[in-house]
Amino acid sequence: MSSGEGGRRSAQWFGAEGRSGMIYRSWMRNQGFGAEVFDGRRVIGIASTWSELAPCNAHLDRVAEAVKRGVWQAGGFPLEFPVMATGETLIRPTAMFYRNLLALQAEELIRANPLDGVVLLSGCDKTTPGLLMGAASVDLPAVMVTGGPMLNGKYRGQDVGSGTHVWKFEAEMKAGRMTAAECAVAEGCMARSNGHCMTMGTASTMACVAEALGMQLPGSATWPAVDARRFEVAQEAGRRIVAMVDEDLRPSAIMTRAAFENAIRANAAIGGSTNAIVHLLALAGRLGVELALDDFDALARPVPTVVNLMPSGRFLMEDFCYAGGLPVVLRQLADAGLLNADATTVTGASVGENVAGAECFDAEVITPLDEPFQPAGTGTAVLRGNLCPGGAVIKQSAASPELLTHRGRAVVFDTPEEYHAVCDDPETDIAADDVIVIRGAGPRGYPGMPEVANVPLPAKLLKAGVTDMVRVCDGRMSGTGYGTVVLHVTPEAAVGGPLALVRTGDTIELDVPGRSLTLDVPDDELARRREAWQEPPAAADSGYAWLYTEHVLQADRGADFGFLVGSRGAAVPRESH
């Protein structure tokens, strides 16, 4: 049993004799629970990131009810509890700033309470990795249930994708081809149901990654949030977690090196977000799994992109679901020898067994591996060079092919806000072949490593018909975004990385096929600049912002807190009465 010696973990609360047991049981009974729920049955926590301040997660209260039905059916005792909702759509400065806080909160709440297993309810981008990180550090049996994507957006008879079309509509308005009134109508057409982004943004990506890791039931990543089958699969997760407690099936047995390799290859095949890289690196650190930035390039290179979804393609998550969902992709990878098919999953069976019968119902949405949407080698690339000695990444499938090899003049901005202040000025000195450098957007510098790297092009260039430029940044890009954008430049500028030494007028060379990003400035000149460089003032001298900036790791280590790396286990805390 998952509780080790002495029976189930929860029995140390509800099975206790004398005053202690009476206190634990009696206060629970003020909710109307009968004495029979304390008969030794498995107690299942439901960690919910429901919040009306996180629109993508605002329906998780109903998903939790479905999970509870499943737990009751299997003879368990379900108890829902809230954890922090980090919705990217509203929260400032960025949800990434709070991912580690969510992981810390989830870890401590799971450990501190009388739980034998836990169901993790997530939706918007950072809630999925945050909950996985917290659960990994406790290592009690756990299963993830993501909230599902919104229905396809519809505007003037066309499908529109959340996030992706925000950038497109903004560019059209700046270019004078769309009015503000038309944009106001369009924004209501993008988000027409509960759920997270229905493009292959970070939320959809991380839902698929959780399934590829084996932590989510097969096929459950893609059911729309309002589809009845989203609630069916939540109910099944409730039943399944009760059995996982008896089987002592823990995250550490599921999220092995083999599972991470599966997740990386699946991310390449679906054209997933670059944000999966930083989240998987952090998650691997919690589990003690050896995973490095270069693994993402090496493992993804032989994998073609087979899912034709925005922002790289044409379709949306609803279409992906009805075409067969992630099991089809995983079966294709398995059949080609690109999947560790024997990796264990939350079902208790291997991923290969789970997807053996998967069928594709729309080859336009999920293309065959031998006739892919995009060929192998066009996934996320990891770059090295004197501008990014710790690495940088670029999503090739979202970039312009003609810009993947480019040499241009750097135009440097110390903050995203500095760029936004001048990008609409018709006199701005930026040409189409320049390289826009945005720094001060890394984990420590902003702080929080926000999704600001894919800044809009200068208005004067948009009006001239320019659709893409090379941009280089130590921050991130939304998974719904697109463009030739170099991301996660490490070390970041705020800690004195080479990006801090770039000056407007320098030449930057991008060579994605050669996997390099180079600043063409002599070493002795860079040394002189480094001597003159001064560390920017601290973002804060107290509070969470101080804690974050003092302890956050760089992007190549997942931007986790150094003191949270590793697992601390599920030992029951000391009793206080």
XYZ file of C-alpha atoms in Angstrom:
577
model
C 0.000 0.000 0.000
C 1.101 3.576 -0.629
C 1.143 4.342 3.092
C 3.967 1.931 3.893
C 4.026 0.402 7.358
C 0.943 0.835 9.478
C -1.737 0.730 6.791
C -3.002 3.519 4.641
C -1.616 6.978 5.125
C -5.041 8.441 5.896
C -5.524 5.955 8.731
C -2.965 7.903 10.773
C -5.601 10.627 10.960
C -9.022 9.014 10.712
C -8.077 5.674 12.245
C -6.393 7.172 15.289
C -7.713 6.299 18.724
C -8.597 8.628 21.558
C -8.783 12.389 21.387
C -6.770 12.703 18.164
C -9.015 10.478 16.093
C -12.116 12.082 17.572
C -10.904 15.556 16.568
C -10.083 14.531 13.009
C -13.348 12.676 12.450
C -15.743 14.997 14.257
C -14.707 18.153 12.477
C -14.998 16.416 9.120
C -18.526 15.383 10.048
C -19.652 19.024 10.194
C -19.840 18.742 6.381
C -22.437 16.028 6.646
C -20.219 12.993 6.128
C -21.462 9.876 7.873
C -19.339 7.763 10.169
C -18.998 5.108 7.453
C -16.508 7.213 5.434
C -13.951 6.639 8.202
C -13.993 2.863 7.781
C -10.476 2.728 6.350
C -11.369 3.475 2.749
C -8.809 5.276 0.597
C -8.944 9.056 0.927
C -8.445 10.842 -2.387
C -7.546 14.508 -2.610
C -8.756 16.528 -5.590
C -6.358 19.437 -6.061
C -8.301 22.014 -8.058
C -7.017 25.178 -9.712
C -10.600 26.428 -10.198
C -10.895 30.204 -10.175
C -12.946 32.833 -11.926
C -9.700 34.796 -12.141
C -8.316 32.014 -14.341
C -10.918 31.846 -17.153
C -9.446 28.667 -18.639
C -10.043 26.892 -15.314
C -13.447 28.366 -14.411
C -15.301 25.093 -15.109
C -13.070 22.849 -12.999
C -15.602 22.864 -10.176
C -17.849 20.773 -12.437
C -14.940 18.558 -13.478
C -14.242 17.970 -9.770
C -17.809 16.753 -9.256
C -17.270 14.160 -11.975
C -14.034 13.015 -10.339
C -15.848 12.667 -7.016
C -18.470 10.412 -8.611
C -15.716 8.108 -9.770
C -14.001 8.024 -6.396
C -17.268 7.203 -4.613
C -18.023 4.493 -7.198
C -14.671 2.861 -6.486
C -15.225 2.905 -2.739
C -12.985 5.869 -1.945
C -13.559 9.066 0.000
C -13.007 12.191 -2.181
C -12.025 15.540 -0.673
C -11.586 18.572 -2.898
C -9.174 21.352 -1.954
C -8.072 24.539 -3.721
C -4.601 25.311 -4.972
C -3.377 28.474 -6.635
C -4.774 29.221 -10.096
C -2.131 30.766 -12.335
C -4.094 31.877 -15.374
C -1.908 33.435 -18.060
C -4.763 35.580 -19.356
C -5.097 37.937 -16.365
C -2.289 37.489 -13.868
C 0.675 39.883 -13.782
C 3.563 40.045 -14.306
C 3.210 36.542 -15.760
C 1.792 33.199 -14.661
C 5.291 31.736 -14.931
C 6.296 33.932 -11.990
C 3.887 31.898 -9.835
C 4.349 28.382 -11.250
C 6.889 27.474 -8.577
C 4.650 28.904 -5.855
C 1.781 26.724 -7.080
C 4.091 23.698 -7.083
C 5.244 24.480 -3.546
C 1.699 25.003 -2.302
C 0.437 21.800 -3.932
C 3.331 19.775 -2.545
C 2.830 20.980 1.011
C -0.956 20.602 0.981
C -0.763 17.054 -0.377
C 1.814 16.071 2.220
C 0.158 17.824 5.154
C -3.300 16.287 4.756
C -4.751 12.778 5.248
C -4.503 11.741 1.604
C -3.645 8.381 0.070
C -3.711 9.626 -3.519
C -4.528 12.756 -5.464
C -6.242 13.841 -8.670
C -4.730 16.985 -10.191
C -7.155 19.356 -11.947
C -5.476 21.861 -14.240
C -6.177 23.969 -17.294
C -4.242 27.109 -18.173
C -0.595 26.870 -19.094
C 1.314 26.798 -15.801
C -1.228 24.907 -13.699
C -0.415 21.597 -15.409
C 3.365 21.649 -14.854
C 2.974 23.297 -11.443
C 0.720 20.506 -10.165
C 2.899 17.797 -11.711
C 5.968 19.300 -10.057
C 4.284 19.422 -6.665
C 2.950 15.873 -6.963
C 6.349 14.605 -8.091
C 8.033 16.037 -5.003
C 5.545 14.254 -2.700
C 5.328 11.088 -4.799
C 1.915 9.850 -3.696
C -0.197 8.082 -6.342
C -1.501 10.796 -8.662
C -3.397 11.196 -11.906
C -3.870 14.386 -13.903
C -7.132 15.611 -15.406
C -6.778 18.684 -17.603
C -9.848 20.828 -18.217
C -9.859 20.571 -22.008
C -9.781 23.119 -24.822
C -12.495 25.573 -25.816
C -14.645 24.889 -28.850
C -13.261 26.189 -32.130
C -13.535 29.951 -32.482
C -15.741 31.157 -35.332
C -15.512 34.565 -37.052
C -17.212 35.405 -40.348
C -17.440 31.784 -41.359
C -13.826 30.945 -40.547
C -12.161 29.098 -37.677
C -10.156 31.391 -35.438
C -7.702 30.276 -32.789
C -7.337 31.770 -29.333
C -4.040 33.574 -28.920
C -2.877 32.964 -32.464
C -5.533 35.222 -33.951
C -4.937 37.856 -31.281
C -1.497 38.427 -32.833
C -2.932 38.253 -36.345
C -5.803 40.651 -35.656
C -3.437 43.103 -33.977
C -1.131 43.047 -36.995
C -4.094 43.535 -39.341
C -5.308 46.512 -37.306
C -1.831 48.106 -37.190
C -1.562 47.621 -40.954
C -4.923 49.352 -41.459
C -6.661 46.266 -42.847
C -8.975 45.749 -39.852
C -10.873 48.236 -37.726
C -11.031 48.400 -33.931
C -14.776 47.695 -34.142
C -14.133 44.531 -36.152
C -11.540 43.422 -33.603
C -14.070 43.956 -30.803
C -16.474 41.580 -32.543
C -13.724 39.073 -33.297
C -12.504 38.884 -29.700
C -15.896 37.566 -28.619
C -15.769 34.936 -31.348
C -12.452 33.464 -30.215
C -13.521 32.327 -26.753
C -17.042 30.940 -27.025
C -16.996 28.201 -24.404
C -15.263 27.102 -21.225
C -11.782 25.696 -21.637
C -8.206 26.615 -22.387
C -6.750 27.781 -25.719
C -7.873 25.544 -28.565
C -4.727 26.189 -30.579
C -1.627 24.078 -29.964
C -0.568 26.631 -27.375
C 1.078 25.824 -24.089
C -2.120 24.654 -22.360
C -2.935 22.174 -25.126
C 0.710 21.200 -25.377
C 1.069 20.497 -21.668
C -2.173 18.502 -21.627
C -0.742 16.330 -24.402
C 2.636 16.185 -22.661
C 0.949 14.975 -19.452
C -0.740 12.226 -21.470
C 2.502 11.313 -23.251
C 4.284 11.156 -19.883
C 1.681 8.605 -18.793
C 0.128 10.838 -16.108
C -3.218 11.374 -17.851
C -5.693 8.773 -19.083
C -5.378 7.896 -22.789
C -7.224 10.296 -25.074
C -8.175 12.659 -22.294
C -5.936 15.574 -23.308
C -8.089 16.651 -26.232
C -11.781 16.297 -25.313
C -13.292 19.821 -25.409
C -14.057 21.322 -22.023
C -17.804 21.285 -22.681
C -17.979 17.828 -24.269
C -19.762 15.257 -22.099
C -16.791 12.945 -22.558
C -14.573 15.416 -20.687
C -16.680 14.610 -17.622
C -16.748 10.890 -18.417
C -12.958 10.759 -18.428
C -12.839 12.765 -15.190
C -15.146 10.215 -13.589
C -12.928 7.417 -14.856
C -9.888 9.181 -13.350
C -11.699 9.185 -9.997
C -12.221 5.440 -10.220
C -8.680 4.827 -11.394
C -6.888 6.750 -8.633
C -8.470 4.507 -5.992
C -6.984 1.465 -7.702
C -3.617 3.249 -8.089
C -3.453 3.659 -4.306
C -3.832 -0.100 -3.838
C -1.238 -0.712 -6.575
C 1.130 1.856 -5.039
C 1.597 3.320 -8.525
C 3.459 6.561 -7.955
C 4.637 9.407 -10.224
C 8.261 8.285 -9.857
C 7.356 4.915 -11.397
C 5.597 6.593 -14.318
C 7.671 9.686 -15.108
C 10.927 7.911 -15.860
C 13.599 8.870 -18.379
C 11.740 6.749 -20.952
C 8.545 8.711 -20.306
C 10.337 12.046 -20.733
C 11.745 10.854 -24.054
C 8.199 9.973 -25.119
C 6.957 13.411 -24.097
C 9.710 15.205 -26.025
C 9.040 13.225 -29.195
C 5.297 13.638 -28.828
C 5.786 17.393 -28.451
C 7.733 17.417 -31.717
C 5.065 15.394 -33.495
C 2.225 17.679 -32.421
C 4.113 20.913 -33.150
C 3.933 21.777 -29.469
C 5.001 24.853 -27.566
C 8.608 25.707 -26.716
C 7.341 26.246 -23.174
C 7.192 22.475 -22.778
C 10.987 22.538 -22.648
C 11.281 24.693 -19.549
C 8.452 22.821 -17.801
C 9.825 19.357 -18.549
C 13.296 20.381 -17.383
C 11.827 21.572 -14.080
C 9.717 18.443 -13.674
C 12.668 16.164 -14.386
C 14.622 18.008 -11.696
C 11.924 17.189 -9.135
C 12.153 13.494 -10.005
C 15.923 13.220 -10.274
C 15.653 12.254 -13.953
C 18.707 13.214 -15.994
C 17.440 15.566 -18.701
C 19.372 18.294 -20.495
C 18.440 21.039 -22.935
C 20.283 19.334 -25.788
C 18.108 16.227 -25.339
C 15.186 18.197 -26.771
C 17.029 18.771 -30.044
C 18.523 15.291 -30.338
C 15.306 13.445 -29.525
C 13.103 15.660 -31.719
C 15.281 15.695 -34.865
C 14.041 12.404 -36.338
C 10.389 13.205 -35.597
C 8.182 14.874 -38.232
C 5.283 17.127 -37.297
C 2.111 15.183 -38.072
C -0.539 17.377 -36.399
C -1.747 20.238 -38.590
C -2.812 22.766 -35.923
C -2.496 26.490 -35.370
C -0.215 28.317 -34.868
C 1.915 26.260 -37.250
C -0.970 24.829 -39.250
C -4.643 25.125 -40.080
C -6.839 23.210 -37.622
C -7.722 23.459 -33.918
C -7.927 21.143 -30.909
C -11.542 20.189 -31.485
C -10.521 18.865 -34.907
C -7.529 17.053 -33.395
C -9.804 15.384 -30.862
C -12.305 14.134 -33.401
C -9.491 12.927 -35.671
C -8.409 10.521 -32.918
C -6.361 12.696 -30.578
C -2.958 12.038 -29.102
C -3.286 8.208 -29.050
C -3.085 8.256 -32.854
C 0.144 10.245 -32.728
C 1.628 7.983 -30.060
C 0.696 4.879 -32.045
C 2.401 6.298 -35.132
C 5.534 6.987 -33.107
C 5.420 3.508 -31.589
C 5.004 1.845 -34.979
C 8.053 3.769 -36.243
C 10.189 2.810 -33.271
C 10.182 6.390 -31.972
C 8.370 5.660 -28.705
C 9.373 3.781 -25.576
C 6.237 1.677 -25.849
C 6.807 -0.237 -22.620
C 6.729 2.876 -20.417
C 4.208 2.572 -17.572
C 1.159 4.866 -17.403
C -1.547 5.692 -14.864
C -3.698 2.941 -16.368
C -1.262 0.373 -15.038
C -0.635 -0.727 -18.621
C 2.130 0.471 -20.934
C 1.694 3.375 -23.308
C 2.069 0.945 -26.201
C -0.793 -1.172 -24.906
C -2.924 1.929 -24.345
C -2.646 3.161 -27.946
C -2.459 -0.130 -29.839
C -5.990 0.244 -31.174
C -5.888 3.982 -31.926
C -7.371 4.949 -35.301
C -7.064 8.140 -37.329
C -10.344 9.530 -38.633
C -9.003 12.569 -40.477
C -5.637 12.373 -42.234
C -5.682 16.103 -42.958
C -5.552 16.874 -39.249
C -3.275 13.997 -38.203
C -1.148 13.225 -41.228
C 0.613 9.894 -41.793
C 4.167 9.711 -40.509
C 5.467 8.983 -44.024
C 3.541 11.951 -45.487
C 3.806 14.414 -42.613
C 2.500 17.937 -42.261
C 6.119 19.042 -41.799
C 9.210 16.878 -42.308
C 11.529 15.609 -39.597
C 14.028 18.169 -38.400
C 11.608 21.106 -38.408
C 10.683 20.955 -34.739
C 12.172 22.984 -31.911
C 15.914 23.543 -32.343
C 18.434 24.184 -29.582
C 20.999 26.840 -30.459
C 24.480 27.419 -29.043
C 27.012 30.182 -29.573
C 28.734 33.109 -27.908
C 25.370 34.874 -27.486
C 23.792 31.894 -25.711
C 26.461 29.704 -24.096
C 23.755 28.115 -21.938
C 21.532 27.556 -24.949
C 18.516 29.094 -26.662
C 15.566 27.614 -28.535
C 13.545 28.374 -31.652
C 10.316 26.809 -32.890
C 11.118 26.157 -36.535
C 7.593 25.156 -37.494
C 6.338 28.617 -36.480
C 9.201 30.497 -38.164
C 9.704 31.781 -41.713
C 12.028 29.350 -43.551
C 13.900 32.142 -45.330
C 14.857 33.696 -41.962
C 16.259 30.543 -40.367
C 19.628 31.588 -41.788
C 20.000 35.323 -41.309
C 22.584 38.003 -40.585
C 21.465 41.452 -39.497
C 22.025 44.572 -37.449
C 20.967 44.341 -33.809
C 18.471 46.890 -32.536
C 18.512 46.567 -28.767
C 15.827 47.254 -26.153
C 16.469 46.776 -22.446
C 12.841 45.935 -21.676
C 9.784 44.898 -23.696
C 8.120 48.121 -22.582
C 10.952 50.146 -24.125
C 10.251 48.522 -27.469
C 6.480 48.935 -27.262
C 6.947 52.650 -26.592
C 8.458 53.197 -30.058
C 7.239 50.328 -32.274
C 4.318 52.337 -33.672
C 6.428 55.431 -34.353
C 6.808 55.838 -38.147
C 10.291 57.276 -37.540
C 11.540 54.232 -35.601
C 14.952 53.223 -36.926
C 14.230 49.551 -37.569
C 14.529 47.911 -40.978
C 13.078 44.598 -42.126
C 16.452 42.825 -42.122
C 17.413 44.009 -38.625
C 17.394 41.729 -35.594
C 15.193 43.006 -32.742
C 16.791 42.209 -29.367
C 14.571 42.275 -26.276
C 16.370 41.687 -22.995
C 15.511 41.994 -19.337
C 12.776 39.378 -19.800
C 14.433 36.330 -18.255
C 13.535 34.456 -15.072
C 15.307 36.925 -12.802
C 15.209 40.044 -14.923
C 11.504 40.669 -15.421
C 11.048 38.761 -13.051
C 9.309 35.569 -14.139
C 10.347 35.055 -17.780
C 7.138 36.338 -19.431
C 5.759 35.519 -22.882
C 6.956 38.746 -24.501
C 9.562 37.571 -27.004
C 7.306 37.620 -30.081
C 6.831 41.377 -29.997
C 4.766 42.780 -32.873
C 6.684 44.148 -35.818
C 7.016 47.938 -36.173
C 3.792 49.404 -37.573
C 5.592 51.004 -40.515
C 6.925 47.600 -41.607
C 3.533 45.920 -41.224
C 2.014 48.574 -43.462
C 4.782 47.899 -45.984
C 3.817 44.218 -46.088
C 6.557 42.775 -43.876
C 5.195 39.750 -42.009
C 8.165 38.448 -40.022
C 11.527 39.466 -38.591
C 14.184 37.785 -36.488
C 13.703 38.534 -32.794
C 16.031 37.444 -29.983
C 14.992 37.427 -26.316
C 15.803 35.923 -22.929
C 12.064 35.550 -22.289
C 9.452 33.152 -23.597
C 6.811 33.162 -26.323
C 3.222 32.024 -25.992
C 2.636 28.623 -27.490
C -0.106 30.290 -29.523
C 2.438 32.704 -31.034
C 4.461 32.440 -34.212
C 7.382 34.026 -35.991
C 11.161 33.680 -36.251
C 11.819 34.230 -32.573
C 14.848 32.993 -30.634
C 13.763 32.315 -27.046
C 15.136 31.407 -23.610
C 18.583 32.918 -24.307
C 20.725 31.663 -21.424
C 22.295 33.050 -19.307
C 19.804 35.905 -19.260
C 20.868 39.547 -19.429
C 19.988 40.275 -15.807
C 22.687 37.919 -14.517
C 25.309 39.187 -16.944
C 24.787 36.821 -19.846
C 26.239 37.887 -23.215
C 22.837 39.280 -24.214
C 23.527 42.100 -21.729
C 26.571 43.152 -23.767
C 24.872 43.549 -27.152
C 24.659 47.101 -28.522
C 22.554 48.536 -31.313
C 24.598 48.314 -34.491
C 26.278 44.998 -33.638
C 25.807 42.150 -36.078
C 23.971 38.984 -35.042
C 24.060 35.816 -37.111
C 21.357 33.161 -36.822
C 22.064 29.753 -38.349
C 19.322 27.369 -37.315
C 20.490 24.497 -39.584
C 23.916 24.878 -37.964
C 22.283 25.309 -34.535
C 24.164 28.533 -33.788
C 23.466 32.078 -32.611
C 26.493 34.352 -32.826
C 27.286 37.920 -31.880
C 29.906 39.148 -34.340
C 31.887 41.252 -31.890
C 35.560 40.561 -31.051
C 36.244 38.879 -27.723
C 38.409 41.758 -26.466
C 35.594 44.238 -27.134
C 33.142 41.995 -25.275
C 35.595 41.819 -22.370
C 35.726 45.641 -22.217
C 31.928 45.808 -22.225
C 31.727 43.249 -19.460
C 34.031 45.293 -17.253
C 31.697 48.262 -17.709
C 28.499 46.246 -17.188
C 26.587 46.854 -13.984
C 24.083 44.427 -12.514
C 20.562 45.874 -12.606
C 18.947 46.723 -9.263
C 17.057 43.959 -7.498
C 13.389 43.629 -8.412
C 12.427 43.597 -4.739
C 13.985 43.471 -1.269
C 11.171 41.543 0.398
C 8.194 39.325 -0.256
C 7.710 36.657 -2.886
C 9.429 38.696 -5.600
C 12.602 38.717 -3.476
C 12.341 34.974 -2.850
C 11.833 34.360 -6.562
C 14.738 36.432 -7.828
C 17.104 35.116 -5.156
C 16.425 31.443 -5.860
C 15.179 30.984 -9.436
C 17.373 28.874 -11.712
C 18.073 29.724 -15.334
C 15.908 28.502 -18.219
C 18.204 25.603 -19.066
C 17.379 24.183 -15.624
C 13.648 24.771 -15.919
C 13.493 28.055 -13.963
C 12.589 26.127 -10.821
C 13.730 27.223 -7.380
C 17.025 25.599 -6.464
C 15.719 24.669 -3.018
C 12.740 22.795 -4.537
C 14.730 20.518 -6.831
C 14.268 16.888 -5.858
C 11.624 14.857 -4.035
C 10.893 15.181 -0.349
C 8.516 12.246 -0.123
C 5.166 11.735 1.585
C 6.178 11.073 5.184
C 3.313 12.025 7.502
C 4.078 15.254 9.410
C 4.168 15.230 13.208
C 0.906 15.413 15.086
C 0.166 18.641 16.958
C -2.409 17.416 19.478
